[in-house]
Coordinates of C-alpha atoms and ligand atoms in Angstrom, one line a residue:
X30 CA 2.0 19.6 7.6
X31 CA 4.6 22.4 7.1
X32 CA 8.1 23.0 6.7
X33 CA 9.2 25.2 9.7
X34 CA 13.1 24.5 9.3
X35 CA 14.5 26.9 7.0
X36 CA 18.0 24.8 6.6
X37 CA 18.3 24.2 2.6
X38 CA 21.0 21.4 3.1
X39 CA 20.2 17.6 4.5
X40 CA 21.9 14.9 5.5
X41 CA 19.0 13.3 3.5
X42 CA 16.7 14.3 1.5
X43 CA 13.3 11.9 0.2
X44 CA 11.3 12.5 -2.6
X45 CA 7.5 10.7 -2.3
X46 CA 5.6 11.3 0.9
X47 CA 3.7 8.0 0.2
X48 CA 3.5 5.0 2.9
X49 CA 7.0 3.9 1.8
X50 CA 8.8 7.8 1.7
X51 CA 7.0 8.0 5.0
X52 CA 8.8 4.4 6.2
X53 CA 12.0 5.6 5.2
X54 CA 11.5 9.0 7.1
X55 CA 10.3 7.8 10.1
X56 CA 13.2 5.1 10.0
X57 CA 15.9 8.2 9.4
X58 CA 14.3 10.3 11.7
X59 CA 14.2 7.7 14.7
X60 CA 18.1 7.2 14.0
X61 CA 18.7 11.3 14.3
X62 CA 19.8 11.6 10.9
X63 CA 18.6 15.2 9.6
X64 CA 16.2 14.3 7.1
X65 CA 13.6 16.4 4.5
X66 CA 10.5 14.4 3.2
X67 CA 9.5 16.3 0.1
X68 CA 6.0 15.5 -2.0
X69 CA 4.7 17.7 -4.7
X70 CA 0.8 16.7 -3.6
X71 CA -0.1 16.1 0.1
X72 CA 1.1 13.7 2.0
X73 CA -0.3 10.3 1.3
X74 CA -2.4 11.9 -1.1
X75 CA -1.6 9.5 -3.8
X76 CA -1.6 5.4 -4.7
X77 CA -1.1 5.5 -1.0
X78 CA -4.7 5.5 -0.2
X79 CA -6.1 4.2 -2.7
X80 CA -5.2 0.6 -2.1
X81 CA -7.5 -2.3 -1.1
X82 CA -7.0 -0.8 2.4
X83 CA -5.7 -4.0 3.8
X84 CA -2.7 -5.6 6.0
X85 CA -2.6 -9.2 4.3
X86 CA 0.5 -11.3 3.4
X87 CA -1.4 -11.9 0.3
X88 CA -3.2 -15.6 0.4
X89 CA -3.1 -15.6 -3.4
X90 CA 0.3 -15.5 -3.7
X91 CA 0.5 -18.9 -1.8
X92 CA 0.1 -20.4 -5.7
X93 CA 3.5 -18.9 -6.6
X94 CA 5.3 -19.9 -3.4
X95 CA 6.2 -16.8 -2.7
X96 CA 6.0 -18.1 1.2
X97 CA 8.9 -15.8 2.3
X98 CA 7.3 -12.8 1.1
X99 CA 3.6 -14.4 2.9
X100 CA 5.2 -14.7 6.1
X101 CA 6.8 -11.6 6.1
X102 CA 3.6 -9.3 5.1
X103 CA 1.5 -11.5 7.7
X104 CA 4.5 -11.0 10.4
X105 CA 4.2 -6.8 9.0
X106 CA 0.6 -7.2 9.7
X107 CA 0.6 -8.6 13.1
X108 CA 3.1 -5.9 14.3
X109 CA 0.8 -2.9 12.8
X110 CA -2.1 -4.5 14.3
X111 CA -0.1 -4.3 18.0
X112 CA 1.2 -1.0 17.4
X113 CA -1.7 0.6 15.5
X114 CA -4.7 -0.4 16.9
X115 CA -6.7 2.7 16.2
X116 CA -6.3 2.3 12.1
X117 CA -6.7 -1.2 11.9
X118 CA -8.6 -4.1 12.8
X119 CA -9.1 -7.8 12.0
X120 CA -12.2 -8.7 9.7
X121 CA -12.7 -12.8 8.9
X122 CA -12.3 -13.1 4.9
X123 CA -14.8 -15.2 3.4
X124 CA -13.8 -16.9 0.4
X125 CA -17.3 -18.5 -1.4
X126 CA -16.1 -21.6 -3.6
X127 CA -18.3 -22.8 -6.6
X128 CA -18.4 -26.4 -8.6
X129 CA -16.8 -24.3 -11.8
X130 CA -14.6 -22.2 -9.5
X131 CA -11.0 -21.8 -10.8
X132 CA -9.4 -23.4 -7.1
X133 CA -11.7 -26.7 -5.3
X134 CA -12.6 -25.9 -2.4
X135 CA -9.8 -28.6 -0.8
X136 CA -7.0 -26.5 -2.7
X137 CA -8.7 -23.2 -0.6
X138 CA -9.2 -24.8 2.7
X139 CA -5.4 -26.1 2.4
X140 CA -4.5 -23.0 1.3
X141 CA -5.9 -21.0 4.9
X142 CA -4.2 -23.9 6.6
X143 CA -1.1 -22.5 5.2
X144 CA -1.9 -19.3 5.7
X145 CA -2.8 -19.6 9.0
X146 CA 0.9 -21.3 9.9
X147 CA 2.4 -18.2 8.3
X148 CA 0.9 -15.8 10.3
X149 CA 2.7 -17.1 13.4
X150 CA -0.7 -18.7 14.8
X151 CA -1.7 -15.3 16.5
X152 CA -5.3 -15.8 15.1
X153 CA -7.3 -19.0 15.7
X154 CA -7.5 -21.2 12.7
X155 CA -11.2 -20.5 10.9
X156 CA -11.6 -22.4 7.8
X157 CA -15.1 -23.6 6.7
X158 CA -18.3 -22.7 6.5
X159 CA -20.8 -24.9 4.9
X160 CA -23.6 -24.3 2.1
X161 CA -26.8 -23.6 4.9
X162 CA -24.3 -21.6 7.3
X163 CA -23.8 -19.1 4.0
X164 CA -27.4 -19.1 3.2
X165 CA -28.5 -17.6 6.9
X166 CA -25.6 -15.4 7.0
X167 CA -25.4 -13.9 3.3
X168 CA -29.1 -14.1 2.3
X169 CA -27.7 -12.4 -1.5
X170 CA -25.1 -14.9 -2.0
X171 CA -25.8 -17.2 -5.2
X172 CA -26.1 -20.6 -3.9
X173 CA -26.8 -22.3 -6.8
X174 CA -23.4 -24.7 -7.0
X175 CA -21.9 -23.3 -4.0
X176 CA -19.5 -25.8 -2.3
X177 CA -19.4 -24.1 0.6
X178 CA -16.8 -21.6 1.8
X179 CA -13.1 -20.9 3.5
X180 CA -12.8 -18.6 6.0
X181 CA -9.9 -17.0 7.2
X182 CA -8.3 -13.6 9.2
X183 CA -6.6 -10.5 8.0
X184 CA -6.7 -7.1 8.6
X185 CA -8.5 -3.6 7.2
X186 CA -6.2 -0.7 7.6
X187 CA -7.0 3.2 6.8
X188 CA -4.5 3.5 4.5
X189 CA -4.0 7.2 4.4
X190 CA -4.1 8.0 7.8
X191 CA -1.7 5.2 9.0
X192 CA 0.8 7.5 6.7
X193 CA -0.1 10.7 8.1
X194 CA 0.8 9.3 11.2
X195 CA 4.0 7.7 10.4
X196 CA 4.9 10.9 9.3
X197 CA 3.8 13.0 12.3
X198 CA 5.8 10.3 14.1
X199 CA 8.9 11.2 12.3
X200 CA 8.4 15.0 12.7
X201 CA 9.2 14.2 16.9
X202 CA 12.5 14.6 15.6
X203 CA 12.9 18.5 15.4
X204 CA 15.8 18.2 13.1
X205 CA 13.7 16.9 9.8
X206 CA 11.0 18.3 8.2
X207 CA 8.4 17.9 5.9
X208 CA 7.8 19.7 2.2
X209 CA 4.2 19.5 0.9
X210 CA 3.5 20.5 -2.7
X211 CA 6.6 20.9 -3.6
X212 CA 7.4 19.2 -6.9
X213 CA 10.8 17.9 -7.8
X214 CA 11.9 19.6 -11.5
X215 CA 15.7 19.6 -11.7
X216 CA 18.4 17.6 -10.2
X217 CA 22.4 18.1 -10.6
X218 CA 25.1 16.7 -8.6
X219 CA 28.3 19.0 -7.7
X220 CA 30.8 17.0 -6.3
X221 CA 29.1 14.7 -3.7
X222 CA 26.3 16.8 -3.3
X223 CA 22.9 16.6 -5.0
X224 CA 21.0 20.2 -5.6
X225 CA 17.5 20.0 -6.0
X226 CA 15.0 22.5 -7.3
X227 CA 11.8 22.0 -6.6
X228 CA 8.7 24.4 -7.3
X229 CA 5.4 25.0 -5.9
X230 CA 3.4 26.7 -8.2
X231 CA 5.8 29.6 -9.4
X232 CA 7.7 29.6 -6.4
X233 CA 11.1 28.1 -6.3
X234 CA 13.4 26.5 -4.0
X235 CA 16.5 25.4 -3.9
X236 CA 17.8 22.3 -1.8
X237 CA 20.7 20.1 -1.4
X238 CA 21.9 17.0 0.5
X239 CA 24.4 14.1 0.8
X240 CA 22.0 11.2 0.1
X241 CA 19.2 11.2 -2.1
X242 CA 16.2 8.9 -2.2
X243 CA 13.3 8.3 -4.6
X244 CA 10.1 6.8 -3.3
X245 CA 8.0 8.1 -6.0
X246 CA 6.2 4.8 -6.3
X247 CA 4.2 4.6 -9.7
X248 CA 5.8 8.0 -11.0
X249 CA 9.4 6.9 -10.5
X250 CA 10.3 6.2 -13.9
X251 CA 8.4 9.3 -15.6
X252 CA 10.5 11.5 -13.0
X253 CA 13.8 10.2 -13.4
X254 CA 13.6 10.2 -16.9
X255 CA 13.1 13.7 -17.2
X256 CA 15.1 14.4 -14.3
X257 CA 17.5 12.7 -17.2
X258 CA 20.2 13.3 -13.9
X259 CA 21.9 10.0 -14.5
X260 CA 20.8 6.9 -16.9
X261 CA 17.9 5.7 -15.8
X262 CA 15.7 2.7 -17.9
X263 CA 12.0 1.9 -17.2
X264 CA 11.5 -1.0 -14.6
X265 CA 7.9 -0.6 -14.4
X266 CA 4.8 -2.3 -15.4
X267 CA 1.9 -0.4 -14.2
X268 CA -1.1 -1.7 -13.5
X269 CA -4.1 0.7 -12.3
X270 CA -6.8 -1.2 -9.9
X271 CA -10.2 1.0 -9.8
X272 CA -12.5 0.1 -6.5
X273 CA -15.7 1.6 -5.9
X274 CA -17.8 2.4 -2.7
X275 CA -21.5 0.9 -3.0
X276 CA -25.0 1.4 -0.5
X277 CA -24.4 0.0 2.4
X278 CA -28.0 -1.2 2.3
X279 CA -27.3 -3.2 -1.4
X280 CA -26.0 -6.3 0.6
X281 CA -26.0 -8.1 4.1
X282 CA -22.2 -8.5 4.6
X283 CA -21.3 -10.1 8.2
X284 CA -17.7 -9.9 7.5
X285 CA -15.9 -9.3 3.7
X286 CA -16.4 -11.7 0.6
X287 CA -13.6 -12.9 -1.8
X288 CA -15.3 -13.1 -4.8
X289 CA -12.8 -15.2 -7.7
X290 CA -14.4 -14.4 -10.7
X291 CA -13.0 -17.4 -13.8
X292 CA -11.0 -14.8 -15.0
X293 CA -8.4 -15.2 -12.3
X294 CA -9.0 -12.2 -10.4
X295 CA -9.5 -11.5 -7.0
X296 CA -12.0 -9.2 -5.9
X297 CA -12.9 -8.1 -2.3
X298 CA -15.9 -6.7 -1.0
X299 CA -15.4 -5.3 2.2
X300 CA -18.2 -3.6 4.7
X301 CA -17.6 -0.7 6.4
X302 CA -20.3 1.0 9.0
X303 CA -21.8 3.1 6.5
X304 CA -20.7 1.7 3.5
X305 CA -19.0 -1.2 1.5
X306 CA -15.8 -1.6 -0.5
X307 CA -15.9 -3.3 -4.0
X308 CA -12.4 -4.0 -5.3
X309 CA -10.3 -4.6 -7.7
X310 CA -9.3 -4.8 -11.0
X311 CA -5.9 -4.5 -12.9
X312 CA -5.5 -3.1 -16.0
X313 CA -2.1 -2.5 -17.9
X314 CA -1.5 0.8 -18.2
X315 CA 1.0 2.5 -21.1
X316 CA 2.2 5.8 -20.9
X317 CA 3.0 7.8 -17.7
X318 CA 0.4 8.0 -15.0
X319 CA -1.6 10.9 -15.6
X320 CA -5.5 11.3 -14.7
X321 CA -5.8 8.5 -12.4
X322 CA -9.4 7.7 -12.2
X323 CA -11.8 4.1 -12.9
X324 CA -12.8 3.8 -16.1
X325 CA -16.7 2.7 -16.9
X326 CA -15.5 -0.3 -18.4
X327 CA -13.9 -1.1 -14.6
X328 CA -17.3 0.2 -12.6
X329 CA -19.5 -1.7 -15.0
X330 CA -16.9 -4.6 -14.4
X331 CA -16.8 -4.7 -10.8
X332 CA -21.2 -3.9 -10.6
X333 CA -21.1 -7.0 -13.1
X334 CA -19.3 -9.6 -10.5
X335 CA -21.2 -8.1 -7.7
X336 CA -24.4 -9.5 -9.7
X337 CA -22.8 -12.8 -10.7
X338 CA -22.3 -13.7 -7.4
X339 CA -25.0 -12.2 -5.5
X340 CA -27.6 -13.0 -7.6
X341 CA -30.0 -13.0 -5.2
X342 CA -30.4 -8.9 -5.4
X343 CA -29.4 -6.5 -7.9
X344 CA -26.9 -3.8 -8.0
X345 CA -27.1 -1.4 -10.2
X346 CA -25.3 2.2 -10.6
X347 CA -28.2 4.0 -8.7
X348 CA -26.1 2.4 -5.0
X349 CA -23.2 3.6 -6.0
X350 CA -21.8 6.5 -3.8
X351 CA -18.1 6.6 -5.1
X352 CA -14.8 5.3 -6.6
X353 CA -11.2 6.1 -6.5
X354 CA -8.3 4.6 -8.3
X355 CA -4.7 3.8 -7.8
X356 CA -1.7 2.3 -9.5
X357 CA 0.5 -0.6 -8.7
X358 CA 4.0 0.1 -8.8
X359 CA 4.8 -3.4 -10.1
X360 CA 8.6 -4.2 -11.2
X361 CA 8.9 -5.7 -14.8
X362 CA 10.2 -9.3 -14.5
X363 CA 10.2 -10.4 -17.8
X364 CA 6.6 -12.0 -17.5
X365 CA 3.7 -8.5 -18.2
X366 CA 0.9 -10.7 -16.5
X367 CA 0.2 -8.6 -14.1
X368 CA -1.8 -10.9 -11.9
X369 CA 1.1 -13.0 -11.5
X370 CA 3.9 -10.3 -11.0
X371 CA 5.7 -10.5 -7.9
X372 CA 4.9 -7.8 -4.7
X373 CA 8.9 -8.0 -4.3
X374 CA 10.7 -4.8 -3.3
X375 CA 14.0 -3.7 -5.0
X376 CA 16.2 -1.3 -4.5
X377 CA 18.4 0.3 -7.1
X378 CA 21.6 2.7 -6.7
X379 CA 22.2 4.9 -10.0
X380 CA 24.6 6.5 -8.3
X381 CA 26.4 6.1 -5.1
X382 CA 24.7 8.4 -2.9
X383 CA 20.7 8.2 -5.0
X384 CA 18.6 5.0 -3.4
X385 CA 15.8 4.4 -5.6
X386 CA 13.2 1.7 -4.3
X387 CA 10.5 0.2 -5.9
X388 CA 7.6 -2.6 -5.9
X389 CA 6.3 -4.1 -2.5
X390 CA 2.6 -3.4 -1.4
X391 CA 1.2 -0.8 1.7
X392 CA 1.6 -4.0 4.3
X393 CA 5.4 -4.1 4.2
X394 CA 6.0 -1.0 3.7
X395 CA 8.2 -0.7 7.2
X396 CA 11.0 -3.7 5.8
X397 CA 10.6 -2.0 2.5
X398 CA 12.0 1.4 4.2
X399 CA 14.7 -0.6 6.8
X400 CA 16.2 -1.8 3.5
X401 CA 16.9 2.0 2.6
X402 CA 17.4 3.2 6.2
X403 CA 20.0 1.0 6.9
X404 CA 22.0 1.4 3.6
X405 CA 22.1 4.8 4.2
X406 CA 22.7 4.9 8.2
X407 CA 25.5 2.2 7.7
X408 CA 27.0 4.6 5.0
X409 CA 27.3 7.0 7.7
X410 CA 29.5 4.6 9.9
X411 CA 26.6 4.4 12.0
X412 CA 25.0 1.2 14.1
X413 CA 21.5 0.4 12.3
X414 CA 18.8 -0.7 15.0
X415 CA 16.0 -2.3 12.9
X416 CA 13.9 -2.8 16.5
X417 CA 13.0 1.4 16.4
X418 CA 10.9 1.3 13.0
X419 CA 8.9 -1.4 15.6
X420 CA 8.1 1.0 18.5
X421 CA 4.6 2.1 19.0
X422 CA 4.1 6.1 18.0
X423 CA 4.8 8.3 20.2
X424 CA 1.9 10.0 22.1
X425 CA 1.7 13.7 21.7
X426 CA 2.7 15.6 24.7
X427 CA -0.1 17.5 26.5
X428 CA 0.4 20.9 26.8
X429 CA 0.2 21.5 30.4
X430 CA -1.2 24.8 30.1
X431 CA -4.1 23.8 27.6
X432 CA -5.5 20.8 30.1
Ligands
FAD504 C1 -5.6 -0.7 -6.5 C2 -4.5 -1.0 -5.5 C3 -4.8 -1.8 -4.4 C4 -3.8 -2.1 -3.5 N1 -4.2 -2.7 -2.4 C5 -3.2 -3.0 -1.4 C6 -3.6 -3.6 -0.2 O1 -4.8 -3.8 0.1 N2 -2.6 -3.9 0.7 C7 -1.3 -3.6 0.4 O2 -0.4 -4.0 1.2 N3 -0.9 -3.0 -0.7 C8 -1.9 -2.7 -1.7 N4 -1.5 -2.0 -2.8 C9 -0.1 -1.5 -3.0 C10 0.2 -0.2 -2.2 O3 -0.9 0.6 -2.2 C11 1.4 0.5 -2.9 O4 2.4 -0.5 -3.0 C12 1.9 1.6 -2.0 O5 0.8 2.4 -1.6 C13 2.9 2.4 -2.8 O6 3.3 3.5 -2.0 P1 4.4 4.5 -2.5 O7 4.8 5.3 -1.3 O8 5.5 3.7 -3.2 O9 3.7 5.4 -3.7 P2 2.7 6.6 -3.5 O10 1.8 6.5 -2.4 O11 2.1 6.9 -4.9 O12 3.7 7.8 -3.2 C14 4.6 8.4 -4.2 C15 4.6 9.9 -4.0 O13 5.5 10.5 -4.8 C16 5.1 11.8 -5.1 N5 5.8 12.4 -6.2 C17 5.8 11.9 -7.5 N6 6.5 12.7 -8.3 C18 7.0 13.7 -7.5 C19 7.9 14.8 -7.7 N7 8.3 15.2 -8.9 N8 8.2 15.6 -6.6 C20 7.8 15.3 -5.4 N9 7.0 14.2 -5.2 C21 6.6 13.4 -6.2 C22 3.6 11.6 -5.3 O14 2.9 12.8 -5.2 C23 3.2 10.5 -4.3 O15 2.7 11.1 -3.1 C24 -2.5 -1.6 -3.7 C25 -2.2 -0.8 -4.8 C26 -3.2 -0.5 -5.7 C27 -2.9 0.5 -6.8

């Protein structure tokens, strides 16, 4: 993606062409408002694809009664499974339940119940599946005090493309445009105006608009503190998640496995055609994000569970065939256990005209950006219509000449 408009002034400027800069463009762009999306990497080249790579309201968060914010990811999910078909797909989650699990198997089948009313009933209700059922279908699974299992529906999404494309749905409008590595270094506002001057490499540019909004994600507070443009405190707690990609062949996987380790964590092991997903974990990070890569500690932790709960094989280093890393841009809310640290969005306004927005998660990323949008479009004295963030993408014109 290039920037063919050589205008230096916008009506709006973003800086962060992850899923949720890419929200808020598309949102702008659908609403004609004359918008630059500006990334110093590649467009979704960041924690926006390395995430589980799922649409899910989140069934864990069902313990903290966070039911509003279930609903609405499951209600996200079922719209970008309509709209999207061709990223994502639904996959039945199997969640395994031992006699010393952390949650009886009761509390788990209750829990898909739940689940399952949130999601608006779309998907038929799948709940249980008994010890002999998992023995034919996941010959590797440790069945020695298995209770059985829950089963229930979400979705697997390619997480980077779906952003590329939200994007390239945005770019329809011919009055905004996109800036790839292009890094944001200095920031200073002139009446209402902000100028921005942002380098790639050694070249320099110089930009300006009347609204200004930071969807740097993970980097947001490291940026704005250097930007040191107006006051600006840390409201992150970062928390990096590591998954890696294993054999296909190590393991007989019908559909994905929740495996809930005693140490409260979730991890999901998702199969792909040619290979499977093993993810993930959550470690505090201090610091700004710099490297972003798993640790050994997190590979040998995540090999570790695979063997604890499919003990009837052995995976060892030799099947694995990659890993990747990301971090969460988690808001601090007074508790750090990052487990239990809500997947809220907020949005903060140093200044009148600067929208910063942080927090959420990939699925609901498209409310996330309608929160900005419509701040901003309303601003402008114009009517917000939140029903154009929901139309399909548009299909690219053939070039009658070409067919
Ligand atoms: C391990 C892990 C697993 C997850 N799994 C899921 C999941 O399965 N489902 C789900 O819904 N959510 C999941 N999430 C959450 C989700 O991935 C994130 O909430 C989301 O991707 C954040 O997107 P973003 O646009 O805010 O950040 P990013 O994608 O990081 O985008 C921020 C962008 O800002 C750019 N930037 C930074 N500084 C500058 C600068 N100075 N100038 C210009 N650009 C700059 C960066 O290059 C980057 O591209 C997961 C997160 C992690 C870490």
């Amino acid at each position: 993606m290039m920037k063919n408009n050589n205008d230096s002034h916008w009506s709006v400027i973003i800086v962060g062409g992850g899923i949720v800069g890419a929200g808020i463009f598309r949102d702008l762009s659908k609403h004609g408002v004359k918008t630059l999306l500006i990334d110093k990497n590649k467009i979704s080249s960041q924690t926006s694809k390395s995430s589980s790579k799922m649409l899910h309201g989140g069934i864990r968060y069902l313990e903290n009664f966070d039911l509003g914010l279930v609903k609405e990811a499951l209600t996200e999910r079922n719209l970008w499974l309509k709209i999207t078909p061709h990223l994502c797909y639904k996959e039945n989650f199997l969640i395994p339940v031992y006699s010393n699990s952390n949650r009886p198997l009761w509390m788990i089948l209750v829990g898909i119940g739940i689940y399952h009313y949130l999601s608006g009933q779309i998907s038929k209700l799948l709940s249980f599946k008994s010890r002999s059922e998992l023995k034919k279908s996941f010959p590797e699974l440790r069945t020695s005090d298995l209770r059985g299992a829950g089963l229930y529906e979400d979705a697997v999404v390619d997480d980077e493309q779906l952003t590329i494309e939200v994007v390239e749905d945005a770019l329809h409008n011919k009055s905004c445009d996109v800036l790839e590595n292009h890094a944001l270094k200095s920031l200073v506002k002139k009446g209402d105006r902000y100028f921005l001057t942002v380098y790639s490499g050694e070249q320099k540019l110089e930009l300006s608009c009347d609204e200004l909004v930071f969807a740097t994600g993970p980097f947001t507070d490291y940026l704005l503190q250097n930007l040191n443009c107006f006051p600006w405190t840390s409201k992150l707690l970062l928390s990096k998640g590591s998954h890696i990609w294993i054999d296909k062949k190590s393991l007989t996987l019908p559909n994905p496995v929740v495996l809930t380790p005693n140490d409260g964590r979730v991890i999901f092991v998702i199969p792909y055609p040619d290979k499977i997903l093993v993810g993930t974990t959550e470690v505090k990070l201090d610091g700004p994000p710099k490297e972003i890569k798993p640790s050994e500690e997190e590979i040998d932790y995540l090999i570790s569970n695979l063997n604890e709960f499919f003990s009837n094989t052995t995976i060892t280093r030799d099947q694995l065939i990659g890993s990747y890393a990301g971090i969460r841009p988690l808001v601090k809310e007074g508790s750090s256990d990052l487990g239990n640290t809500s997947r809220e969005h907020h949005i903060y306004q140093p200044d009148r005209n600067v929208y910063v927005i942080l927090g959420g998660k990939y699925t609901t990323f498209r409310v996330m950006a309608s929160d900005v949008a419509s701040k901003i479009i309303r601003k402008m004295k114009r009517p917000y219509m939140p029903h154009l963030s929901m139309e399909p993408f548009k299909s690219e014109k053939k070039d009658p000449e070409v067919l």
